[in-house]
Coordinates of C-alpha atoms in Angstrom, one line a residue:
Chain A
M1 CA 81.1 -56.4 -1.4
N2 CA 83.4 -53.4 -1.9
V3 CA 84.7 -53.8 1.7
L4 CA 85.5 -57.4 1.0
L5 CA 87.3 -56.5 -2.2
N6 CA 89.4 -53.9 -0.4
D7 CA 90.2 -56.4 2.3
M8 CA 91.3 -58.9 -0.3
A9 CA 93.4 -56.3 -2.0
G10 CA 94.8 -55.4 1.4
E11 CA 95.8 -59.0 2.2
E12 CA 97.3 -59.4 -1.2
K13 CA 99.3 -56.2 -0.7
L14 CA 100.5 -57.4 2.6
N15 CA 101.6 -60.8 1.2
Q16 CA 103.4 -59.0 -1.6
F17 CA 105.0 -56.7 0.9
I18 CA 106.2 -59.6 3.1
A19 CA 107.5 -61.4 0.0
R20 CA 109.5 -58.3 -0.9
I21 CA 111.2 -57.9 2.4
E22 CA 111.8 -61.7 2.6
A23 CA 113.6 -61.4 -0.8
G24 CA 115.8 -58.7 0.7
E25 CA 114.2 -55.9 -1.3
K26 CA 114.2 -52.4 0.2
I27 CA 110.9 -50.6 0.9
E28 CA 111.0 -46.9 -0.1
A29 CA 109.1 -43.9 1.3
D30 CA 106.3 -43.9 -1.3
D31 CA 105.8 -47.7 -1.4
W32 CA 102.7 -49.2 0.2
M33 CA 103.4 -50.6 3.6
P34 CA 101.2 -52.0 6.4
E35 CA 100.2 -49.6 9.2
E36 CA 102.0 -51.7 11.8
Y37 CA 105.3 -51.4 9.8
R38 CA 104.9 -47.6 9.3
G39 CA 104.0 -47.1 12.9
T40 CA 106.9 -49.1 14.2
L41 CA 109.3 -47.2 11.9
I42 CA 107.9 -43.9 13.0
K43 CA 108.4 -44.7 16.6
L44 CA 111.8 -46.2 16.1
I45 CA 113.2 -43.5 13.8
S46 CA 111.7 -40.5 15.5
M47 CA 113.0 -41.8 18.8
H48 CA 116.4 -42.4 17.3
G49 CA 116.4 -38.9 15.7
I50 CA 115.3 -37.0 18.8
S51 CA 117.8 -39.0 20.9
E52 CA 120.6 -37.8 18.7
I53 CA 119.4 -34.2 19.3
M54 CA 118.9 -34.6 23.0
G55 CA 122.2 -36.5 23.1
A56 CA 124.0 -33.3 22.1
L57 CA 123.0 -31.6 25.3
P58 CA 124.9 -33.7 27.9
E59 CA 128.1 -33.3 25.8
K60 CA 127.4 -29.7 25.0
E61 CA 128.4 -28.8 28.6
W62 CA 131.9 -30.1 27.9
V63 CA 132.4 -28.5 24.5
P64 CA 133.8 -25.2 25.9
K65 CA 135.4 -27.0 28.8
A66 CA 137.4 -29.5 26.8
P67 CA 141.0 -29.1 28.1
T68 CA 143.0 -28.6 25.0
L69 CA 142.5 -26.9 21.6
N70 CA 142.5 -30.3 19.9
R71 CA 140.0 -31.8 22.3
K72 CA 137.8 -28.7 21.8
L73 CA 137.9 -29.2 18.1
G74 CA 137.2 -32.9 18.5
I75 CA 134.2 -32.6 20.7
M76 CA 132.8 -29.7 18.6
A77 CA 132.9 -31.9 15.6
K78 CA 131.3 -34.8 17.4
V79 CA 128.4 -32.8 18.8
Q80 CA 127.8 -31.3 15.3
D81 CA 127.7 -34.8 13.8
E82 CA 125.1 -35.9 16.4
M83 CA 122.9 -32.9 15.5
G84 CA 123.4 -33.8 11.8
H85 CA 122.3 -37.4 12.5
G86 CA 119.2 -36.0 14.3
Q87 CA 118.4 -33.9 11.3
L88 CA 118.9 -36.8 8.8
L89 CA 116.7 -39.1 10.9
L90 CA 113.9 -36.6 11.4
R91 CA 113.8 -36.1 7.7
V92 CA 113.3 -39.9 7.3
A93 CA 110.6 -39.8 10.0
E94 CA 108.9 -36.8 8.4
D95 CA 108.5 -38.7 5.1
L96 CA 106.8 -41.6 7.0
L97 CA 104.5 -39.2 8.8
K98 CA 103.1 -37.6 5.6
P99 CA 100.0 -39.8 5.5
Y100 CA 99.1 -38.5 9.0
S101 CA 99.8 -34.8 7.9
K102 CA 102.3 -34.6 10.8
K103 CA 105.5 -32.6 10.6
R104 CA 108.6 -31.9 12.6
D105 CA 106.8 -29.4 14.6
D106 CA 104.5 -32.1 15.8
L107 CA 107.4 -34.3 16.7
M108 CA 108.8 -31.5 18.9
Q109 CA 105.4 -31.1 20.5
D110 CA 105.3 -34.8 21.2
L111 CA 108.7 -34.6 22.8
F112 CA 107.6 -31.7 25.1
K113 CA 104.4 -33.6 26.0
G114 CA 106.3 -36.7 26.9
D115 CA 104.8 -38.8 24.1
L116 CA 108.1 -39.0 22.1
K117 CA 110.8 -40.6 24.2
F118 CA 114.6 -40.3 24.0
H119 CA 117.2 -42.9 24.9
N120 CA 117.8 -43.6 28.6
V121 CA 121.5 -42.6 28.4
F122 CA 120.6 -39.1 27.5
H123 CA 118.6 -38.6 30.7
M124 CA 121.8 -39.0 32.7
E125 CA 124.1 -36.4 34.0
A126 CA 127.5 -35.7 32.4
K127 CA 129.4 -34.7 35.5
S128 CA 133.0 -34.6 34.4
W129 CA 135.4 -34.6 31.6
G130 CA 135.7 -38.3 32.3
D131 CA 132.0 -38.7 31.4
A132 CA 132.5 -36.7 28.2
G133 CA 135.2 -39.2 27.2
L134 CA 133.1 -42.2 28.4
I135 CA 130.1 -41.1 26.4
G136 CA 132.1 -41.2 23.3
W137 CA 133.9 -44.4 24.0
L138 CA 131.1 -46.6 25.5
V139 CA 127.8 -45.0 24.8
D140 CA 128.7 -44.4 21.2
G141 CA 130.3 -47.9 21.2
A142 CA 127.0 -49.3 22.3
A143 CA 125.2 -47.3 19.7
I144 CA 127.4 -48.7 17.0
I145 CA 126.5 -52.2 18.1
S146 CA 122.8 -51.5 18.1
Q147 CA 122.8 -49.5 14.9
T148 CA 125.0 -51.8 12.8
N149 CA 122.3 -54.4 13.7
M150 CA 120.0 -52.4 11.5
L151 CA 122.3 -51.6 8.6
G152 CA 120.4 -54.1 6.5
A153 CA 117.0 -52.7 7.5
S154 CA 114.2 -53.4 5.1
Y155 CA 113.3 -49.7 5.0
G156 CA 115.7 -48.3 2.5
P157 CA 115.8 -44.6 3.7
Y158 CA 116.6 -45.7 7.3
A159 CA 119.3 -48.2 6.2
R160 CA 121.0 -45.6 4.0
A161 CA 120.9 -43.0 6.8
L162 CA 122.4 -45.6 9.2
Q163 CA 125.3 -46.2 6.7
R164 CA 126.5 -42.7 7.1
I165 CA 125.7 -42.5 10.8
C166 CA 127.6 -45.6 11.7
A167 CA 130.6 -44.5 9.7
E168 CA 130.7 -41.3 11.8
E169 CA 130.0 -43.1 15.1
V170 CA 133.2 -45.0 14.6
F171 CA 135.1 -41.7 14.7
H172 CA 133.2 -40.7 17.8
A173 CA 134.1 -43.9 19.5
Q174 CA 137.7 -43.3 18.6
H175 CA 137.5 -39.7 19.9
G176 CA 136.1 -41.0 23.2
E177 CA 138.6 -43.8 23.4
A178 CA 141.5 -41.2 22.8
I179 CA 140.2 -39.1 25.7
I180 CA 139.9 -42.1 28.0
M181 CA 143.4 -43.4 27.0
A182 CA 144.9 -40.0 27.8
L183 CA 143.2 -40.1 31.2
A184 CA 144.1 -43.7 31.8
E185 CA 147.7 -43.0 31.3
G186 CA 147.6 -39.8 33.4
T187 CA 147.6 -38.9 37.1
E188 CA 145.7 -40.7 39.9
E189 CA 143.0 -38.0 39.7
Q190 CA 142.6 -38.5 36.0
R191 CA 142.3 -42.3 36.4
K192 CA 139.7 -41.7 39.1
L193 CA 137.7 -39.6 36.6
V194 CA 137.5 -42.7 34.4
Q195 CA 136.7 -45.1 37.1
D196 CA 133.9 -42.9 38.5
S197 CA 132.5 -42.6 35.0
I198 CA 132.4 -46.4 34.5
N199 CA 130.7 -46.8 37.9
Y200 CA 128.1 -44.2 37.1
W201 CA 127.4 -45.3 33.5
W202 CA 127.6 -49.1 33.7
E203 CA 123.9 -49.7 34.5
S204 CA 122.8 -47.2 31.9
L205 CA 124.9 -49.0 29.3
L206 CA 123.2 -52.3 30.0
L207 CA 119.7 -50.6 30.0
F208 CA 120.6 -49.0 26.6
F209 CA 120.0 -52.3 24.7
G210 CA 116.6 -52.7 26.1
P211 CA 115.1 -55.6 28.1
P212 CA 115.7 -59.2 27.1
S213 CA 112.0 -59.8 26.7
K214 CA 108.5 -58.4 27.3
K215 CA 108.4 -59.6 30.9
E216 CA 110.9 -57.0 32.3
V217 CA 109.0 -53.9 31.4
G218 CA 105.7 -55.1 29.9
T219 CA 106.4 -54.1 26.3
S220 CA 109.1 -54.7 23.8
K221 CA 109.2 -53.8 20.1
Q222 CA 112.0 -56.2 19.3
D223 CA 109.8 -59.0 18.0
I224 CA 108.0 -56.7 15.5
T225 CA 111.2 -55.2 14.3
I226 CA 112.7 -58.6 13.7
K227 CA 109.6 -59.8 12.0
Y228 CA 109.8 -56.9 9.5
K229 CA 113.5 -57.3 9.0
I230 CA 114.2 -53.9 10.4
R231 CA 116.8 -55.5 12.7
T232 CA 118.3 -59.0 13.0
S233 CA 119.6 -59.6 16.6
T234 CA 117.7 -59.5 19.8
N235 CA 118.4 -57.0 22.6
E236 CA 120.2 -59.7 24.6
E237 CA 122.4 -60.7 21.7
L238 CA 123.4 -57.1 21.3
R239 CA 124.2 -56.7 25.0
Q240 CA 126.3 -59.9 24.9
A241 CA 128.2 -58.4 21.9
F242 CA 128.8 -55.3 24.0
F243 CA 130.3 -57.3 26.8
S244 CA 132.4 -59.3 24.4
K245 CA 133.8 -56.2 22.9
Y246 CA 134.4 -54.0 25.9
V247 CA 134.8 -56.0 29.1
K248 CA 138.3 -57.0 28.3
R249 CA 139.3 -53.5 27.2
I250 CA 138.0 -51.9 30.4
L251 CA 139.8 -54.4 32.6
S252 CA 143.0 -54.3 30.6
L253 CA 143.3 -50.6 31.3
G254 CA 143.3 -51.5 35.0
F255 CA 139.7 -50.3 35.7
S256 CA 137.0 -52.3 37.4
I257 CA 133.4 -52.9 36.4
P258 CA 130.8 -52.4 39.2
D259 CA 129.4 -55.9 38.9
E260 CA 131.2 -58.7 40.9
T261 CA 129.0 -61.3 39.3
L262 CA 130.1 -60.5 35.8
R263 CA 131.8 -63.5 34.1
F264 CA 131.9 -65.3 30.8
D265 CA 130.3 -68.7 31.1
K266 CA 132.3 -71.0 28.7
E267 CA 129.7 -73.7 28.7
S268 CA 126.8 -71.6 27.5
E269 CA 129.1 -69.1 25.8
T270 CA 127.3 -66.2 27.4
W271 CA 128.1 -63.4 29.8
I272 CA 126.5 -63.8 33.2
Y273 CA 125.8 -60.4 34.8
Q274 CA 123.9 -58.6 37.4
Q275 CA 120.5 -57.6 35.9
P276 CA 120.1 -53.8 35.9
D277 CA 117.1 -52.3 37.5
W278 CA 114.7 -52.6 34.5
G279 CA 112.2 -50.4 36.2
K280 CA 114.5 -47.5 35.5
L281 CA 113.6 -47.6 31.8
K282 CA 110.0 -46.7 32.8
V283 CA 111.3 -43.9 35.0
F284 CA 113.2 -42.5 32.0
A285 CA 110.2 -43.0 29.7
R286 CA 108.3 -40.8 32.1
N287 CA 111.1 -38.2 31.8
E288 CA 111.9 -38.6 35.5
G289 CA 115.6 -39.4 35.1
P290 CA 118.4 -37.3 36.8
R291 CA 118.5 -34.8 33.9
S292 CA 115.3 -35.4 31.9
Q293 CA 113.6 -32.2 32.9
D294 CA 116.7 -30.0 32.5
R295 CA 117.3 -31.3 29.0
L296 CA 113.7 -31.0 28.0
S297 CA 113.6 -27.5 29.4
L298 CA 116.7 -26.5 27.3
R299 CA 115.0 -27.8 24.2
R300 CA 111.7 -26.1 25.0
N301 CA 113.6 -22.9 25.8
S302 CA 115.2 -22.9 22.4
Y303 CA 111.9 -23.7 20.7
E304 CA 110.0 -21.0 22.5
K305 CA 112.6 -18.3 22.4
N306 CA 113.1 -18.7 18.7
K307 CA 109.4 -18.7 17.8
W308 CA 109.8 -15.3 16.2
V309 CA 112.6 -16.6 14.0
R310 CA 110.4 -19.4 12.6
E311 CA 107.6 -17.0 12.0
A312 CA 109.8 -14.5 10.2
L313 CA 111.1 -17.3 7.9
A314 CA 107.8 -18.9 7.2
P315 CA 106.5 -18.5 3.7
K316 CA 104.0 -15.6 3.6
I317 CA 100.4 -16.4 3.1
I318 CA 98.8 -13.7 1.1
Chain B
M1 CA 163.7 -8.9 29.1
R2 CA 164.2 -10.6 25.8
N3 CA 165.9 -8.5 23.2
E4 CA 163.1 -8.6 20.7
S5 CA 162.9 -6.6 17.5
L6 CA 159.9 -4.3 17.0
K7 CA 158.9 -6.5 14.1
D8 CA 158.8 -9.6 16.4
I9 CA 156.7 -7.8 18.9
A10 CA 154.3 -6.5 16.2
I11 CA 153.9 -9.9 14.7
K12 CA 153.1 -11.5 18.0
E13 CA 150.7 -8.8 18.9
L14 CA 148.8 -9.2 15.7
L15 CA 148.7 -13.0 16.1
L16 CA 147.4 -12.7 19.6
Q17 CA 144.7 -10.4 18.5
L18 CA 143.6 -12.7 15.7
A19 CA 143.8 -15.8 17.9
D20 CA 142.0 -14.3 20.9
D21 CA 139.2 -12.8 18.7
D22 CA 138.5 -16.2 17.1
F23 CA 138.8 -18.1 20.4
I24 CA 136.2 -16.1 22.2
H25 CA 134.0 -15.8 19.1
S26 CA 134.0 -19.5 18.7
Y27 CA 133.0 -19.9 22.4
R28 CA 130.0 -17.7 22.1
G29 CA 129.0 -19.6 19.0
A30 CA 129.4 -23.0 20.8
E31 CA 127.1 -21.8 23.6
W32 CA 124.3 -21.8 21.1
L33 CA 124.7 -25.6 20.5
G34 CA 121.4 -27.3 20.7
L35 CA 119.6 -23.9 21.1
A36 CA 119.7 -22.5 17.5
P37 CA 116.3 -21.7 15.9
H38 CA 116.2 -25.0 14.0
I39 CA 118.2 -28.2 13.7
E40 CA 119.7 -27.4 10.3
E41 CA 121.0 -24.1 11.7
D42 CA 122.4 -25.9 14.7
V43 CA 124.4 -28.1 12.4
A44 CA 125.6 -25.1 10.2
S45 CA 126.5 -22.8 13.0
A46 CA 128.2 -25.6 15.0
S47 CA 130.3 -26.2 11.9
I48 CA 131.2 -22.5 11.7
S49 CA 132.2 -22.3 15.4
Q50 CA 134.3 -25.3 14.8
D51 CA 136.1 -23.7 11.9
T52 CA 136.6 -20.6 13.9
M53 CA 138.2 -22.5 16.8
G54 CA 140.4 -24.1 14.2
H55 CA 141.5 -20.7 13.1
A56 CA 142.3 -19.7 16.7
A57 CA 144.3 -22.9 17.1
I58 CA 146.4 -22.1 13.9
Y59 CA 147.2 -18.6 15.2
Y60 CA 148.1 -20.0 18.7
K61 CA 150.4 -22.6 17.1
L62 CA 152.2 -19.9 15.1
L63 CA 152.8 -18.1 18.4
D64 CA 154.0 -21.4 19.8
E65 CA 156.5 -21.7 17.0
L66 CA 157.7 -18.2 17.7
G67 CA 158.5 -19.2 21.2
E68 CA 155.6 -17.6 23.0
G69 CA 154.8 -20.8 24.8
D70 CA 152.6 -23.8 24.3
A71 CA 149.5 -23.2 22.2
D72 CA 147.1 -24.8 24.8
K73 CA 148.6 -22.7 27.5
L74 CA 148.2 -19.5 25.4
A75 CA 144.6 -20.4 24.8
H76 CA 143.7 -21.5 28.3
D77 CA 146.1 -19.9 30.8
R78 CA 146.2 -16.2 30.2
P79 CA 144.1 -13.9 32.5
A80 CA 141.6 -11.5 31.0
K81 CA 143.9 -8.5 31.3
E82 CA 146.4 -10.2 28.9
R83 CA 143.7 -11.0 26.3
R84 CA 143.7 -9.0 23.1
N85 CA 140.2 -9.8 21.8
A86 CA 137.8 -7.0 20.9
I87 CA 135.2 -6.4 23.7
I88 CA 132.2 -6.8 21.4
L89 CA 133.1 -10.5 20.9
E90 CA 133.3 -11.4 24.5
L91 CA 129.8 -10.0 25.5
V92 CA 127.3 -12.7 26.5
N93 CA 124.7 -14.0 24.1
G94 CA 122.1 -13.0 26.6
P95 CA 121.2 -13.6 30.3
G96 CA 121.4 -17.0 31.7
H97 CA 123.9 -19.9 31.4
Y98 CA 124.4 -22.1 28.3
M99 CA 123.2 -25.1 30.3
K100 CA 120.5 -23.4 32.4
D101 CA 117.8 -21.0 31.4
P102 CA 119.6 -19.3 28.5
D103 CA 117.8 -16.2 27.4
Y104 CA 119.8 -15.8 24.2
D105 CA 118.9 -13.5 21.4
W106 CA 119.3 -14.9 17.9
A107 CA 119.1 -11.3 16.4
F108 CA 122.2 -10.3 18.4
A109 CA 123.9 -13.5 17.3
V110 CA 123.1 -12.8 13.6
V111 CA 124.2 -9.2 13.7
R112 CA 127.4 -9.8 15.7
N113 CA 128.3 -12.8 13.6
Y114 CA 127.7 -11.0 10.3
F115 CA 129.5 -7.9 11.3
Y116 CA 132.5 -9.9 12.7
T117 CA 132.7 -12.3 9.8
Q118 CA 132.7 -9.4 7.3
A119 CA 135.4 -7.7 9.3
K120 CA 137.4 -10.8 9.5
A121 CA 137.1 -11.4 5.8
I122 CA 138.5 -7.9 5.2
K123 CA 141.4 -8.4 7.6
V124 CA 142.2 -11.9 6.2
Q125 CA 142.1 -10.4 2.7
S126 CA 144.6 -7.8 3.8
L127 CA 146.8 -10.5 5.4
H128 CA 147.3 -12.1 1.9
S129 CA 150.1 -9.6 1.4
C130 CA 151.4 -9.8 4.9
S131 CA 155.2 -9.5 5.1
Y132 CA 155.3 -12.3 7.6
E133 CA 154.9 -15.2 5.3
P134 CA 153.5 -17.9 7.6
L135 CA 150.6 -15.6 8.3
A136 CA 150.1 -14.8 4.6
E137 CA 149.9 -18.6 4.0
V138 CA 147.4 -19.1 6.8
A139 CA 145.2 -16.3 5.4
Q140 CA 144.7 -18.3 2.2
K141 CA 143.4 -21.3 4.1
V142 CA 141.2 -19.2 6.4
Q143 CA 139.7 -17.4 3.5
M144 CA 138.4 -20.5 1.9
E145 CA 136.3 -21.3 4.9
L146 CA 135.3 -17.7 5.5
Y147 CA 133.6 -17.5 2.2
Y148 CA 130.9 -19.9 3.4
H149 CA 130.7 -18.3 6.9
L150 CA 130.1 -14.9 5.4
M151 CA 127.5 -16.2 3.0
H152 CA 125.7 -17.9 5.8
W153 CA 125.5 -14.9 8.2
K154 CA 124.7 -12.4 5.4
T155 CA 121.8 -14.6 4.4
W156 CA 120.4 -14.6 7.9
F157 CA 120.9 -10.8 8.2
V158 CA 119.1 -10.1 5.0
Q159 CA 116.3 -12.6 5.5
L160 CA 115.4 -11.4 9.0
L161 CA 115.6 -7.7 8.2
G162 CA 113.8 -8.2 4.9
S163 CA 111.1 -10.5 6.3
G164 CA 108.6 -7.7 7.0
H165 CA 108.0 -9.5 10.3
L166 CA 107.6 -6.7 12.9
E167 CA 109.2 -8.5 15.8
A168 CA 112.1 -9.8 13.7
V169 CA 112.8 -6.4 12.2
S170 CA 112.6 -4.6 15.5
R171 CA 114.9 -7.2 17.2
M172 CA 117.4 -6.9 14.4
K173 CA 117.5 -3.1 14.6
A174 CA 117.9 -3.3 18.4
A175 CA 120.8 -5.8 17.9
I176 CA 122.5 -3.5 15.4
G177 CA 122.1 -0.7 17.9
K178 CA 123.7 -2.9 20.6
T179 CA 126.6 -4.0 18.4
M180 CA 127.7 -0.7 16.7
P181 CA 128.9 1.2 19.8
D182 CA 131.7 -1.4 20.5
F183 CA 132.4 -2.7 17.1
A184 CA 135.3 -0.4 16.3
G185 CA 137.3 -2.6 18.7
V186 CA 137.4 -5.3 16.0
F187 CA 139.5 -2.9 13.8
S188 CA 141.7 -1.6 16.5
L189 CA 145.3 -2.9 16.1
G190 CA 146.3 -1.9 19.6
Q191 CA 149.4 0.0 20.7
Y192 CA 151.7 -1.5 17.9
G193 CA 149.2 -0.7 15.2
E194 CA 151.4 1.8 13.4
E195 CA 154.4 -0.5 13.4
M196 CA 152.2 -3.3 12.0
V197 CA 151.3 -1.1 9.1
E198 CA 154.8 0.2 8.5
L199 CA 156.2 -3.3 8.6
G200 CA 153.7 -4.4 5.9
L201 CA 151.9 -6.9 8.2
I202 CA 148.3 -5.6 7.6
E203 CA 146.6 -2.4 6.4
G204 CA 145.7 0.3 8.9
E205 CA 142.7 0.5 11.1
A206 CA 141.1 3.3 9.1
V207 CA 141.5 1.4 5.8
L208 CA 140.1 -1.8 7.2
Q209 CA 137.1 0.0 8.7
K210 CA 136.4 1.9 5.5
K211 CA 136.4 -1.3 3.5
W212 CA 134.1 -2.9 6.0
I213 CA 131.6 0.0 5.7
E214 CA 131.8 -0.3 1.9
A215 CA 131.0 -3.9 2.1
I216 CA 128.0 -3.7 4.4
T217 CA 126.5 -0.5 3.1
P218 CA 124.8 -2.1 0.0
I219 CA 123.5 -4.9 2.3
F220 CA 122.0 -2.3 4.6
E221 CA 120.4 -0.5 1.7
S222 CA 119.0 -3.7 0.3
V223 CA 116.9 -4.1 3.4
G224 CA 115.9 -0.5 3.5
L225 CA 118.1 0.5 6.4
A226 CA 119.8 3.9 6.3
A227 CA 123.5 3.3 6.0
T228 CA 124.5 5.6 8.8
I229 CA 127.2 3.3 10.1
Q230 CA 128.8 4.8 13.2
I231 CA 130.9 2.5 15.3
G232 CA 132.9 3.1 18.4
M233 CA 134.7 1.6 21.4
A234 CA 132.3 2.5 24.1
R235 CA 133.6 0.0 26.6
G236 CA 137.2 0.4 25.8
D237 CA 139.9 -1.3 23.6
G238 CA 140.2 -5.0 24.2
R239 CA 143.6 -4.9 22.4
N240 CA 145.0 -3.1 25.4
G241 CA 143.7 -5.6 27.9
Q242 CA 140.5 -3.7 28.7
H243 CA 137.7 -6.2 29.2
T244 CA 134.4 -6.9 30.9
E245 CA 133.3 -9.4 33.5
D246 CA 131.8 -11.4 30.7
L247 CA 135.3 -12.4 29.5
E248 CA 136.4 -13.4 33.0
K249 CA 133.4 -15.8 33.3
A250 CA 133.9 -17.2 29.9
L251 CA 137.6 -17.9 30.5
K252 CA 136.8 -19.7 33.7
T253 CA 134.5 -22.0 31.8
L254 CA 136.9 -22.4 28.9
S255 CA 139.8 -23.4 31.2
E256 CA 137.9 -25.3 33.9
V257 CA 139.3 -28.7 33.1
Y258 CA 142.7 -27.4 31.9
A259 CA 143.2 -25.5 35.1
S260 CA 142.3 -28.5 37.3
D261 CA 145.8 -29.8 36.4
K262 CA 147.9 -27.7 34.2
A263 CA 150.8 -30.2 34.2
A264 CA 148.7 -33.2 33.2
S265 CA 148.4 -34.5 29.7
W266 CA 144.8 -34.4 28.5

């Protein structure tokens, strides 16, 4: 009898919850939410947060190497912002994790165990100053498209964090574009840096938005996130938006895109393109990308080497 | 040879010292990116390193305006023997590379950063009455940011030493022992030091050093450390171009892209 009552209450709660998000209300950290919603948010936001943190590592290499004082200042500010985004997002994730008594420490352990994934682009190598520019221009450009899609997210704390993050990402994309423009207007070698970067990163940029449907990699969270109004557009719609925004810009600078089949089909109003190797997403998820292990090992290194600092700062148990 | 007045030479020397100190100090800070003890600290110390690089850029630009050459060239294209930074600031954070197996010591970072930031605050305070007005103006701006940097590193210094955590305290003491023997290099004004003082650019080495000791003594005492502060220049005086291999390596990294095409616009 009690069980039945609880179930009824649960169903009613769920209906109320759905009605709230349908009405455009924001869900807050202490509000009741279905497990599926909480679980989806935890996965999404902790992955987003940890990706920001892991994303600082490929660019870090180029912070000291940036070729002028202004570029040094620019990239320092950018990497600091990314870390700040990571911190903001992990705080949002930590609130969601409370009912499970899990903390940031647990998220770090999940990362080291390979349970918490980070975005495919941050498994790649940043080989040159051209890559440092391209990451800002196109990777952050792609991130803006994917994140603005969630600005209206039904979960209030995430939506508010994204407001700030997206505003800063716009600066990052401008910072990246400025680096690329300087190289594009420069010597043959400098232009080659950009072309090599485009060739190297193109597939990763397409993978970044995720598979069009479940059938490419076996799973996809996009249906659930749309159902709960965490996002509005599908992966494919976002990828199409990326093409519409950047293909012309890349070509107008005189660079080529490593896909001879890429074209805009007027009839269907869609971009036709060579499908990336979707299997690579699984490779990255297993932390077997070109730089996955190096990045994890840097993160682990910092975590282990500074254990004494965390202990020294921990509140004393008397 | 340009016919420069002694005042011009002394001003340029002082600017080079200030610029080179902050440039290399910022680099050592930036090497910690992504490696700091926690994410909040990563954000905070990255912000401090960025401010510090900004200060270096301001000093290089003043030199540029004085006809010493392009600020980027001054920052990236001078060999170690022409650098004026204090040796303590160029020493590595620890063994390993910032991208591979770094074995960095947070205690050394905290001690060096606190000592240097306190010393910088005293020098910048002295520059408020610098007879070279553009530098006196810059000092006002730098001081505003420095207030927060100093508060940050002082907090770390006191917290770790006052933690009662055995390893933390022993690491911090070791880091103090490592920093002191070369720290006097930060106060050295180099071969034109006397002229700098006579021309009213900055107070003398002994005065600056005394003020620094006065500032850190109560902090030492607050965490139960005997305030026997003895600093030296064990490895030489960076102001005169004496440097270690650590600086050579750092400069190679800092100028890697710049040096790939010095004539290009980046």
